[in-house]
Amino acid sequence: MDTLTKSRVFKWSIIGLGLGICLISIFSFHLFGFYALPAVTPIIIIVCFAYSVYLKNIEASRLQTEQAERHIDALRESDERFRIAFDHAAGTGLVAPDGRWIQVNKSLCDMLGFSEAELLLGTFQRITHPDDLSLILEQLKKLRDGMISSLQLEHRFFHKSGQVRWVLLSVATIKDNENHTADLIFQMQDISARKQAEKKLVHDAFHDALTGLPNRMFFMDQLKQSVQRVKRQQQPPFAVLFLDFDRFKVINDSLGHMVGDQLLIAIANKLRGNVRPGDTVARLGGDEFTILFDNSKSPDDAIDMARRLLSHLSEHFKLPGREVFITASIGITLSTNGYEHAEDVLQDADTAMYQAKVLGRARYEVFDHGMRAKAPDLAEVETDLWRALERDELTLDYQPIVSLRTGNIAGFEALLRWMHPSRGMVSPLEFISVAEETGLIIPIGQWVLNQACRQTREWQKRYPQNPPLHISVNLSPKQFMQRDLIDQISLALDSGGLSPASLKVEITEGMVMQNVESTMQMLGQLQALGIAISLDDFGTGYSSLSYLHRFPISTLKIDQSFVSSMSNTQESLEIVRTILGLARNLKMEVIAEGVETLEQAEELRAMNCEYGQGFYFSKALNANSAVRFLSSDPLNKISPPTTSSNSTFALPGSVSESLTQTRIVVS
């Protein structure tokens, strides 16, 4: 019986009792008069008191009922608020002590890709990343045992798709009536995007943005670890290869930075594809790359890699809309040198690379301690070169070019020399690369053109012949790509008073193939000016025969490496014969470089090679010695070979025409 029913029964009981007392009082008063009043009064008082109690009970019941109703409403409202908060909170779940999901909201389901039913059938451990499981179980135990008051950590769950979801997980406990931990509330926020951004920031800090290769910081960190491991004898020796790409700046300046960037990306991809999985390939900056060759079983392993890289890098790079050719100079240093610091390893590899450039580029050199003394300060060389221009320290030597058919001196090749005031004669191998890298090759090249044209015109006036003496001048790659090259050459011709027909410019195969279209345009302008073009060191570069006939080239120069080994190997002889046949078909002249013996001269003449150049005829001469060389023969000729077996190239009237007197050397 509820409170309301009880109050109603009590109410009607009081009313009935009151009516009964009234009827008894009236009846008693009628029978006994005023004598009945003392007997009835206590009863009336009792009834009134009972009625008063009744009213109070009624009020208390009413208040209790209202309070209960308010409490129920509050509970209902609180439950609704909790439900709304639970449903709309960032990934929230109620978890049993054993890890079972008791309740999960929609946000959590969306975050992890599972339906509510799928989650409630499992545990949070089942979808936790294995690397994070032990940590969270350890922390949850501390939370349940009261060792920590709260728990928040970065945690990885597996999405239903198998992807990893990083979350910021906060865990709270729910206590039972005895203040013991009953269940856990997991609340998580998806931080995968933030983690991805952090990962990218870390990657970008240690990788090159253009090529994706590790950068200098990453490489040096790996190199330091390798140095320490070798010192502790925890790994076999290692090697470092330092690569610098020859004349990259010319490509970058002439074809544009976009093409330069495309080439760097292609180079990076080729390097990646030609190293072992455990090796580190890095880009230090510009066109400088390094390779950390770990666990080298033998010093020859690093050398084999360098040879393999040179071979693959010598192949043309196919870029959008063009093909580009480039070579690399590689320096190698080995950990067997006993390094203490990673910086010293890199410095020595750089020194060896510089030595490779000095010795002709497109090659490798292994570091030895003697290189440190030889390696010049590049900044000092650059400064001295500027002074050399100002102080007239640069000079030209001239090497004769001789007609193998008639013995005539057809002309000279101008060769740059530098007489340093303290170092003496400096080899071009030591300063030409610096001049190209710094841009000094442009004013130096202009000076060479001016001097060569002026000197040749003086000789033409003094020693007239038909055709007149010509001069061959080498153009550097950077110089060849200058937009005002035609103006520079025209200025040199005009100031020297030399006819364009008396000037030949020599370019290399690598220069020709760097950018076929722009090369054809530049060569066309030179041809229109009346200047002949020679292709230097033919056979050693990257000429594509499909392009060769399209270029307005008048002369091929056979590289001295083929000429010098012509009598020793059949292969070199066949190469020379093939080049001569190709030149005849393309209606080009041929100059054989490096002719050092009578046998070579006669063999070349027998194969109808037009011209020869080399120590057999004369070394490179300064201007005064060249004058004496020209003056030694009134007819300006060297006698052609006779038909006898003892035929020689010799001056008319020479004291002896024996083989031992055949080389003309004028000092």
XYZ file of N, CA, C and O in Angstrom, residues 238-418:
724
model
N 84.600 0.439 -43.501
C 83.656 1.077 -44.409
C 84.423 1.994 -45.354
O 85.632 2.247 -45.164
N 83.723 2.487 -46.354
C 84.308 3.447 -47.294
C 83.292 4.550 -47.555
O 82.085 4.339 -47.424
N 83.798 5.722 -47.899
C 82.941 6.849 -48.285
C 83.321 7.277 -49.692
O 84.499 7.468 -49.998
N 82.301 7.398 -50.543
C 82.493 7.889 -51.907
C 81.893 9.288 -52.000
O 80.742 9.507 -51.615
N 82.669 10.237 -52.480
C 82.232 11.626 -52.639
C 82.123 11.912 -54.131
O 83.102 11.839 -54.854
N 80.914 12.217 -54.602
C 80.672 12.432 -56.036
C 80.357 13.899 -56.303
O 79.516 14.505 -55.621
N 81.027 14.461 -57.285
C 80.721 15.808 -57.771
C 80.576 15.718 -59.282
O 81.429 15.139 -59.955
N 79.496 16.296 -59.808
C 79.200 16.121 -61.232
C 79.841 17.230 -62.049
O 79.658 18.421 -61.780
N 80.602 16.788 -63.043
C 81.424 17.690 -63.838
C 80.551 18.607 -64.684
O 79.646 18.157 -65.388
N 80.826 19.891 -64.574
C 80.180 20.923 -65.397
C 78.658 20.987 -65.175
O 77.915 21.379 -66.064
N 78.228 20.587 -63.996
C 76.786 20.682 -63.725
C 76.323 22.131 -63.770
O 75.223 22.431 -64.233
N 77.160 23.027 -63.288
C 76.779 24.440 -63.266
C 76.513 24.959 -64.673
O 75.635 25.814 -64.871
N 77.246 24.443 -65.637
C 77.020 24.861 -67.025
C 75.622 24.451 -67.474
O 74.889 25.237 -68.092
N 75.235 23.219 -67.154
C 73.892 22.743 -67.516
C 72.839 23.580 -66.807
O 71.847 23.999 -67.401
N 73.060 23.842 -65.536
C 72.097 24.602 -64.747
C 71.934 26.009 -65.300
O 70.816 26.533 -65.390
N 73.056 26.637 -65.665
C 73.001 28.015 -66.156
C 72.450 28.105 -67.571
O 71.742 29.057 -67.914
N 72.774 27.106 -68.393
C 72.388 27.184 -69.806
C 70.974 26.656 -70.066
O 70.235 27.224 -70.865
N 70.604 25.590 -69.395
C 69.297 24.974 -69.646
C 68.246 25.397 -68.638
O 67.061 25.122 -68.830
N 68.667 26.045 -67.570
C 67.708 26.510 -66.577
C 67.671 25.620 -65.350
O 68.041 24.442 -65.387
N 67.227 26.205 -64.255
C 67.214 25.480 -62.982
C 66.209 24.339 -62.985
O 66.390 23.353 -62.262
N 65.145 24.459 -63.766
C 64.170 23.367 -63.806
C 64.805 22.107 -64.382
O 64.639 21.005 -63.828
N 65.546 22.262 -65.474
C 66.244 21.111 -66.063
C 67.314 20.611 -65.101
O 67.507 19.400 -64.937
N 68.003 21.557 -64.440
C 69.003 21.152 -63.457
C 68.400 20.319 -62.341
O 68.972 19.308 -61.927
N 67.221 20.728 -61.867
C 66.544 19.964 -60.808
C 66.120 18.584 -61.321
O 66.235 17.586 -60.602
N 65.607 18.540 -62.542
C 65.214 17.248 -63.121
C 66.415 16.317 -63.232
O 66.311 15.108 -62.958
N 67.556 16.880 -63.594
C 68.768 16.071 -63.714
C 69.216 15.557 -62.344
O 69.608 14.391 -62.207
N 69.135 16.403 -61.325
C 69.520 15.974 -59.979
C 68.628 14.837 -59.488
O 69.098 13.886 -58.852
N 67.341 14.922 -59.781
C 66.413 13.853 -59.392
C 66.769 12.561 -60.121
O 66.782 11.472 -59.530
N 67.066 12.678 -61.419
C 67.444 11.487 -62.198
C 68.748 10.889 -61.680
O 68.899 9.661 -61.609
N 69.697 11.732 -61.310
C 70.959 11.251 -60.754
C 70.708 10.505 -59.447
O 71.251 9.418 -59.215
N 69.870 11.095 -58.590
C 69.557 10.452 -57.304
C 68.940 9.082 -57.517
O 69.291 8.106 -56.828
N 68.019 8.991 -58.467
C 67.371 7.699 -58.737
C 68.378 6.672 -59.252
O 68.315 5.483 -58.895
N 69.305 7.136 -60.092
C 70.299 6.203 -60.629
C 71.251 5.739 -59.530
O 71.649 4.572 -59.494
N 71.610 6.634 -58.627
C 72.483 6.248 -57.515
C 71.781 5.243 -56.606
O 72.386 4.262 -56.168
N 70.500 5.503 -56.320
C 69.735 4.571 -55.480
C 69.735 3.170 -56.074
O 69.830 2.176 -55.364
N 69.603 3.113 -57.394
C 69.479 1.822 -58.058
C 70.780 1.072 -58.235
O 70.769 -0.058 -58.719
N 71.895 1.683 -57.845
C 73.186 1.032 -58.072
C 74.004 0.866 -56.803
O 75.236 0.758 -56.860
N 73.323 0.868 -55.656
C 74.006 0.585 -54.394
C 73.307 -0.570 -53.694
O 72.192 -0.950 -54.056
N 73.951 -1.111 -52.696
C 73.362 -2.206 -51.929
C 72.276 -1.662 -50.999
O 72.281 -0.468 -50.657
N 71.345 -2.515 -50.561
C 70.255 -2.049 -49.698
C 70.732 -1.371 -48.417
O 70.097 -0.435 -47.946
N 71.848 -1.788 -47.839
C 72.298 -1.207 -46.580
C 73.136 0.044 -46.713
O 73.483 0.670 -45.706
N 73.490 0.445 -47.928
C 74.332 1.621 -48.138
C 73.503 2.901 -48.043
O 72.319 2.911 -48.367
N 74.147 3.977 -47.619
C 73.473 5.270 -47.476
C 73.905 6.200 -48.601
O 75.090 6.514 -48.732
N 72.942 6.631 -49.404
C 73.196 7.617 -50.458
C 72.615 8.943 -49.996
O 71.447 9.009 -49.596
N 73.410 10.002 -50.038
C 72.950 11.300 -49.548
C 73.323 12.395 -50.536
O 74.279 12.265 -51.306
N 72.531 13.455 -50.497
C 72.869 14.659 -51.268
C 73.285 15.731 -50.271
O 72.496 16.150 -49.424
N 74.539 16.176 -50.390
C 75.044 17.177 -49.461
C 74.582 18.571 -49.823
O 74.474 19.445 -48.974
N 74.291 18.780 -51.104
C 73.909 20.099 -51.586
C 74.430 20.291 -52.994
O 75.442 19.704 -53.378
N 73.739 21.123 -53.772
C 74.173 21.342 -55.147
C 74.247 20.037 -55.909
O 73.295 19.253 -55.932
N 75.399 19.786 -56.543
C 75.586 18.538 -57.293
C 76.552 17.608 -56.572
O 77.196 16.767 -57.196
N 76.632 17.742 -55.250
C 77.509 16.892 -54.449
C 76.703 15.786 -53.772
O 75.743 16.060 -53.048
N 77.125 14.556 -53.999
C 76.472 13.390 -53.417
C 77.530 12.550 -52.695
O 78.716 12.569 -53.067
N 77.094 11.818 -51.693
C 77.994 10.926 -50.975
C 77.344 9.560 -50.807
O 76.114 9.444 -50.782
N 78.187 8.549 -50.675
C 77.712 7.184 -50.427
C 78.520 6.603 -49.280
O 79.759 6.623 -49.314
N 77.822 6.114 -48.261
C 78.466 5.407 -47.155
C 78.379 3.919 -47.457
O 77.304 3.332 -47.446
N 79.533 3.341 -47.748
C 79.636 1.945 -48.154
C 80.043 1.133 -46.929
O 81.220 0.955 -46.648
N 79.051 0.662 -46.177
C 79.312 -0.047 -44.923
C 79.703 -1.499 -45.173
O 79.403 -2.069 -46.216
N 80.353 -2.069 -44.179
C 80.696 -3.498 -44.197
C 81.449 -3.898 -45.460
O 81.077 -4.836 -46.162
N 82.487 -3.143 -45.736
C 83.309 -3.423 -46.915
C 84.280 -4.553 -46.601
O 85.072 -4.470 -45.666
N 84.194 -5.632 -47.360
C 85.070 -6.780 -47.139
C 86.483 -6.520 -47.628
O 87.446 -7.102 -47.134
N 86.602 -5.629 -48.619
C 87.909 -5.355 -49.202
C 87.904 -3.936 -49.762
O 86.850 -3.442 -50.193
N 89.048 -3.245 -49.755
C 89.115 -1.914 -50.378
C 88.680 -1.938 -51.839
O 88.177 -0.936 -52.359
N 88.875 -3.075 -52.484
C 88.492 -3.173 -53.893
C 86.980 -3.093 -54.081
O 86.512 -2.771 -55.179
N 86.203 -3.399 -53.031
C 84.748 -3.325 -53.153
C 84.304 -1.899 -53.470
O 83.439 -1.680 -54.320
N 84.864 -0.924 -52.763
C 84.504 0.478 -52.998
C 84.957 0.925 -54.384
O 84.257 1.681 -55.070
N 86.119 0.455 -54.818
C 86.618 0.805 -56.153
C 85.716 0.199 -57.226
O 85.397 0.856 -58.230
N 85.284 -1.041 -57.019
C 84.367 -1.674 -57.975
C 83.065 -0.887 -58.064
O 82.507 -0.714 -59.154
N 82.579 -0.413 -56.909
C 81.359 0.382 -56.933
C 81.571 1.685 -57.705
O 80.720 2.097 -58.495
N 82.716 2.342 -57.485
C 83.007 3.592 -58.193
C 83.049 3.363 -59.702
O 82.507 4.161 -60.479
N 83.671 2.269 -60.120
C 83.723 1.965 -61.557
C 82.329 1.722 -62.112
O 81.994 2.178 -63.212
N 81.534 0.990 -61.346
C 80.167 0.698 -61.796
C 79.344 1.986 -61.907
O 78.601 2.187 -62.876
N 79.505 2.859 -60.920
C 78.771 4.127 -60.950
C 79.203 4.986 -62.133
O 78.361 5.582 -62.818
N 80.494 5.065 -62.384
C 80.982 5.858 -63.523
C 80.414 5.332 -64.832
O 80.057 6.110 -65.729
N 80.319 4.016 -64.932
C 79.773 3.415 -66.148
C 78.299 3.770 -66.328
O 77.875 4.196 -67.407
N 77.524 3.623 -65.254
C 76.085 3.910 -65.365
C 75.817 5.404 -65.522
O 74.896 5.796 -66.242
N 76.607 6.233 -64.850
C 76.374 7.672 -64.930
C 76.804 8.249 -66.267
O 76.364 9.346 -66.636
N 77.663 7.544 -66.996
C 78.093 8.041 -68.306
C 77.008 7.875 -69.363
O 77.086 8.454 -70.447
N 75.981 7.079 -69.043
C 74.864 6.943 -69.971
C 74.017 8.213 -69.942
O 73.959 8.914 -68.932
N 73.352 8.496 -71.059
C 72.568 9.730 -71.122
C 71.368 9.649 -70.184
O 70.837 8.578 -69.908
N 70.971 10.810 -69.692
C 69.794 10.918 -68.839
C 68.632 11.424 -69.689
O 68.732 12.474 -70.317
N 67.557 10.668 -69.699
C 66.374 11.071 -70.456
C 65.486 11.934 -69.572
O 64.865 11.453 -68.632
N 65.463 13.224 -69.872
C 64.619 14.172 -69.163
C 63.457 14.563 -70.064
O 63.494 14.314 -71.276
N 62.416 15.159 -69.505
C 61.276 15.556 -70.343
C 61.707 16.471 -71.481
O 62.194 17.574 -71.270
N 61.579 15.978 -72.705
C 61.865 16.788 -73.881
C 63.312 16.862 -74.297
O 63.640 17.533 -75.273
N 64.228 16.183 -73.607
C 65.645 16.277 -73.976
C 66.440 15.137 -73.362
O 65.959 14.450 -72.446
N 67.644 14.954 -73.880
C 68.611 14.029 -73.302
C 69.805 14.841 -72.827
O 70.251 15.755 -73.514
N 70.318 14.510 -71.650
C 71.439 15.246 -71.072
C 72.549 14.260 -70.732
O 72.292 13.168 -70.220
N 73.785 14.658 -71.020
C 74.952 13.842 -70.713
C 75.795 14.568 -69.673
O 75.993 15.778 -69.764
N 76.276 13.819 -68.711
C 77.099 14.409 -67.663
C 77.992 13.321 -67.092
O 77.670 12.127 -67.177
N 79.124 13.739 -66.552
C 80.043 12.780 -65.933
C 80.255 13.168 -64.476
O 79.898 14.265 -64.056
N 80.856 12.267 -63.730
C 81.101 12.513 -62.312
C 82.562 12.264 -61.981
O 83.214 11.400 -62.567
N 83.063 13.043 -61.039
C 84.378 12.791 -60.448
C 84.137 12.249 -59.047
O 83.338 12.808 -58.295
N 84.818 11.147 -58.709
C 84.542 10.449 -57.455
C 85.814 10.365 -56.618
O 86.867 9.962 -57.108
N 85.683 10.756 -55.357
C 86.764 10.577 -54.392
C 86.398 9.480 -53.412
O 85.256 9.389 -52.967
N 87.346 8.628 -53.090
C 87.104 7.492 -52.186
C 88.073 7.574 -51.018
O 89.269 7.831 -51.208
N 87.562 7.371 -49.825
C 88.435 7.202 -48.669
C 87.970 6.002 -47.869
O 86.766 5.688 -47.846
N 88.899 5.319 -47.229
C 88.626 4.069 -46.519
C 88.825 4.264 -45.022
O 89.709 5.013 -44.587
N 88.023 3.561 -44.231
C 88.128 3.688 -42.780
C 89.423 3.105 -42.247
O 89.796 3.361 -41.097
N 90.110 2.348 -43.071
C 91.398 1.786 -42.649
C 92.451 2.871 -42.439
O 93.539 2.584 -41.932
N 92.143 4.125 -42.824
C 93.057 5.235 -42.566
C 93.084 5.603 -41.081
O 93.889 6.448 -40.675
N 92.195 4.993 -40.283
C 92.213 5.207 -38.840
C 91.628 6.536 -38.416
O 92.303 7.345 -37.770
N 90.372 6.766 -38.767
C 89.737 8.051 -38.468
C 89.176 8.085 -37.047
O 88.673 7.091 -36.529
N 89.252 9.275 -36.434
C 88.648 9.519 -35.132
C 87.351 10.303 -35.258
O 86.474 10.203 -34.407
N 87.240 11.108 -36.317
C 86.090 11.993 -36.474
C 85.491 11.842 -37.874
O 86.219 11.727 -38.868
N 84.167 11.884 -37.921
C 83.467 11.742 -39.205
C 83.800 12.886 -40.148
O 83.869 12.701 -41.374
N 84.015 14.083 -39.601
C 84.316 15.239 -40.449
C 85.601 15.032 -41.244
O 85.707 15.467 -42.405
N 86.571 14.355 -40.633
C 87.834 14.094 -41.336
C 87.633 13.111 -42.488
O 88.288 13.219 -43.532
N 86.741 12.152 -42.289
C 86.448 11.184 -43.356
C 85.899 11.916 -44.577
O 86.350 11.708 -45.713
N 84.917 12.784 -44.334
C 84.292 13.502 -45.447
C 85.281 14.440 -46.125
O 85.292 14.557 -47.363
N 86.126 15.099 -45.328
C 87.111 16.018 -45.892
C 88.094 15.290 -46.808
O 88.423 15.767 -47.900
N 88.536 14.116 -46.390
C 89.496 13.370 -47.208
C 88.847 12.828 -48.482
O 89.482 12.776 -49.542
N 87.577 12.410 -48.389
C 86.871 11.966 -49.596
C 86.717 13.126 -50.573
O 86.843 12.957 -51.792
N 86.453 14.325 -50.031
C 86.342 15.526 -50.866
C 87.683 15.839 -51.522
O 87.753 16.197 -52.710
N 88.759 15.695 -50.772
C 90.099 15.942 -51.323
C 90.409 14.977 -52.464
O 90.957 15.375 -53.507
N 90.052 13.716 -52.285
C 90.281 12.730 -53.346
C 89.434 13.048 -54.575
O 89.885 12.871 -55.718
N 88.213 13.529 -54.336
C 87.358 13.907 -55.471
C 87.983 15.066 -56.251
O 87.987 15.070 -57.491
N 88.515 16.043 -55.527
C 89.159 17.174 -56.193
C 90.348 16.698 -57.025
O 90.574 17.180 -58.136
N 91.089 15.739 -56.500
C 92.220 15.189 -57.246
C 91.741 14.523 -58.527
O 92.399 14.613 -59.569
N 90.582 13.844 -58.473
C 90.020 13.226 -59.678
C 89.684 14.285 -60.717
O 89.878 14.083 -61.922
N 89.199 15.428 -60.259
C 88.899 16.516 -61.199
C 90.177 17.064 -61.818
O 90.250 17.326 -63.027
N 91.202 17.230 -60.992
C 92.478 17.752 -61.482
C 93.080 16.839 -62.543
O 93.668 17.301 -63.525
N 92.884 15.534 -62.362
C 93.490 14.566 -63.279
C 92.636 14.291 -64.510
O 92.908 13.352 -65.253
N 91.599 15.078 -64.724
C 90.873 14.966 -65.978
C 89.384 14.741 -65.874
O 88.693 14.689 -66.879
N 88.841 14.563 -64.654
C 87.397 14.372 -64.464
C 86.940 13.012 -65.001
O 87.690 12.288 -65.632
N 85.675 12.723 -64.730
C 85.056 11.467 -65.161
C 85.898 10.265 -64.737
O 86.095 9.318 -65.501
N 86.375 10.302 -63.488
C 87.208 9.230 -62.996
C 87.102 9.195 -61.473
O 86.451 10.040 -60.865
N 87.756 8.229 -60.844
C 87.778 8.155 -59.388
C 89.225 8.201 -58.918
O 90.154 7.873 -59.651
N 89.410 8.620 -57.683
C 90.715 8.598 -57.039
C 90.525 8.149 -55.596
O 89.562 8.550 -54.930
N 91.449 7.309 -55.109
C 91.427 6.848 -53.724
C 92.358 7.733 -52.907
O 93.501 7.989 -53.306
N 91.862 8.197 -51.777
C 92.630 9.136 -50.954
C 93.906 8.495 -50.408
O 93.918 7.344 -49.984
N 94.982 9.293 -50.452
C 96.184 8.951 -49.686
C 96.655 10.227 -49.002
O 96.302 11.339 -49.395
N 97.448 10.076 -47.964
C 97.791 11.219 -47.120
C 98.587 12.287 -47.870
O 98.577 13.459 -47.473
N 99.232 11.898 -48.951
C 99.967 12.884 -49.727
C 99.072 13.897 -50.414
O 99.517 14.993 -50.771
N 97.799 13.554 -50.590
C 96.875 14.472 -51.265
C 96.609 15.726 -50.433
O 96.291 16.775 -50.980
N 96.709 15.605 -49.117
C 96.427 16.769 -48.272
C 97.398 17.903 -48.557
O 97.026 19.072 -48.573
N 98.643 17.542 -48.789
C 99.640 18.574 -49.079
C 99.447 19.158 -50.468
O 99.731 20.331 -50.706
N 98.907 18.320 -51.374
C 98.732 18.772 -52.755
C 97.478 19.609 -52.937
O 97.414 20.458 -53.822
N 96.472 19.354 -52.131
C 95.178 20.001 -52.348
C 95.274 21.495 -52.082
O 95.525 21.919 -50.953
N 95.077 22.325 -53.076
C 95.158 23.770 -52.865
C 93.865 24.302 -52.254
O 92.818 23.678 -52.333
N 93.987 25.433 -51.663
C 92.822 26.132 -51.152
C 92.104 26.753 -52.343
O 92.653 27.625 -53.037
N 90.862 26.321 -52.595
C 90.143 26.785 -53.781
C 89.940 28.291 -53.750
O 90.012 28.963 -54.789
N 89.650 28.823 -52.567
C 89.461 30.274 -52.463
C 90.753 31.004 -52.825
O 90.742 32.049 -53.478
N 91.890 30.417 -52.410
C 93.177 31.030 -52.727
C 93.460 30.961 -54.223
O 93.952 31.935 -54.817
N 93.124 29.817 -54.841
C 93.314 29.685 -56.290
C 92.455 30.699 -57.029
O 92.904 31.335 -57.996
N 91.201 30.861 -56.581
C 90.311 31.816 -57.234
C 90.874 33.230 -57.142
O 90.889 33.982 -58.130
N 91.343 33.600 -55.948
C 91.916 34.941 -55.762
C 93.146 35.125 -56.645
O 93.312 36.173 -57.298
N 94.002 34.108 -56.679
C 95.217 34.209 -57.493
C 94.893 34.293 -58.982
O 95.630 34.943 -59.745
N 93.815 33.635 -59.396
C 93.436 33.702 -60.811
C 93.002 35.112 -61.204
O 93.317 35.589 -62.308
N 92.249 35.762 -60.309
C 91.873 37.155 -60.586
C 93.134 38.019 -60.735
O 93.232 38.850 -61.651
N 94.074 37.809 -59.840
C 95.318 38.577 -59.914
C 96.107 38.232 -61.170
O 96.791 39.089 -61.750
N 96.035 36.958 -61.577
C 96.757 36.538 -62.782
C 96.266 37.303 -64.003
O 97.062 37.684 -64.878
N 94.950 37.526 -64.065
C 94.409 38.306 -65.177
C 94.899 39.751 -65.129
O 95.240 40.348 -66.157
N 94.930 40.297 -63.921
C 95.312 41.702 -63.766
C 96.813 41.904 -63.987
O 97.239 42.951 -64.481
N 97.628 40.904 -63.620
C 99.086 41.057 -63.647
C 99.733 40.375 -64.850
O 100.956 40.209 -64.899
N 98.936 39.954 -65.803
C 99.456 39.322 -67.031
C 100.305 38.093 -66.729
O 101.348 37.853 -67.359
N 99.852 37.285 -65.764
C 100.564 36.049 -65.452
C 100.154 34.911 -66.383
O 100.837 33.891 -66.462
N 99.028 35.064 -67.077
C 98.573 34.037 -68.007
C 99.286 34.200 -69.339
O 99.506 35.318 -69.823
N 99.638 33.076 -69.944
C 100.293 33.090 -71.255
C 99.677 32.004 -72.126
O 98.944 31.129 -71.638
N 100.000 32.048 -73.402
C 99.554 31.025 -74.335
C 100.763 30.318 -74.933
O 101.753 30.955 -75.302
N 100.681 28.998 -75.012
C 101.615 28.212 -75.806
C 100.876 27.741 -77.049
O 99.635 27.681 -77.074
N 101.656 27.401 -78.076
C 101.062 27.045 -79.363
C 101.678 25.734 -79.853
O 102.902 25.628 -79.985
N 100.824 24.747 -80.105
C 101.333 23.471 -80.617
C 100.996 23.364 -82.110
O 99.841 23.522 -82.513
N 102.012 23.087 -82.933
C 101.786 23.048 -84.387
C 100.841 21.914 -84.793
O 100.841 20.827 -84.209
N 100.069 22.181 -85.829
C 99.220 21.185 -86.481
C 99.771 21.036 -87.903
O 99.853 22.014 -88.653
N 100.154 19.810 -88.254
C 100.915 19.566 -89.476
C 100.089 18.753 -90.464
O 99.383 17.809 -90.077
N 100.194 19.097 -91.739
C 99.561 18.311 -92.794
C 100.373 17.041 -93.010
O 101.561 17.104 -93.345
N 99.755 15.890 -92.824
C 100.459 14.623 -93.017
C 100.684 14.334 -94.500
O 101.542 13.526 -94.861
N 99.922 14.988 -95.340
C 100.046 14.735 -96.784
C 101.163 15.567 -97.390
O 101.958 15.073 -98.193
N 101.267 16.852 -96.995
C 102.247 17.747 -97.622
C 103.397 18.119 -96.705
O 104.438 18.598 -97.166
N 103.220 17.936 -95.384
C 104.242 18.375 -94.450
C 104.121 19.833 -94.074
O 104.933 20.341 -93.296
N 103.148 20.539 -94.597
C 102.957 21.954 -94.269
C 102.512 22.130 -92.820
O 101.800 21.295 -92.259
N 102.922 23.262 -92.232
C 102.349 23.664 -90.947
C 101.021 24.342 -91.254
O 100.985 25.438 -91.822
N 99.933 23.685 -90.897
C 98.619 24.231 -91.228
C 98.171 25.280 -90.224
O 97.426 26.208 -90.569
N 98.623 25.146 -88.983
C 98.210 26.109 -87.966
C 98.699 25.670 -86.601
O 99.590 24.825 -86.471
N 98.085 26.256 -85.560
C 98.472 25.963 -84.183
C 97.216 25.805 -83.316
O 96.149 26.349 -83.632
N 97.415 25.080 -82.229
C 96.376 25.057 -81.190
C 96.872 25.883 -80.014
O 97.988 25.677 -79.525
N 96.050 26.842 -79.573
C 96.422 27.704 -78.451
C 96.137 26.973 -77.135
O 95.036 26.461 -76.923
N 97.148 26.929 -76.269
C 97.034 26.231 -74.986
C 97.363 27.201 -73.852
O 98.409 27.855 -73.864
N 96.477 27.265 -72.863
C 96.609 28.224 -71.771
C 97.642 27.755 -70.753
O 97.673 26.586 -70.370
N 98.468 28.691 -70.282
C 99.451 28.427 -69.240
C 99.374 29.539 -68.188
O 98.988 30.656 -68.469
N 99.776 29.176 -66.952
C 99.765 30.154 -65.852
C 101.113 30.103 -65.139
O 101.462 29.099 -64.541
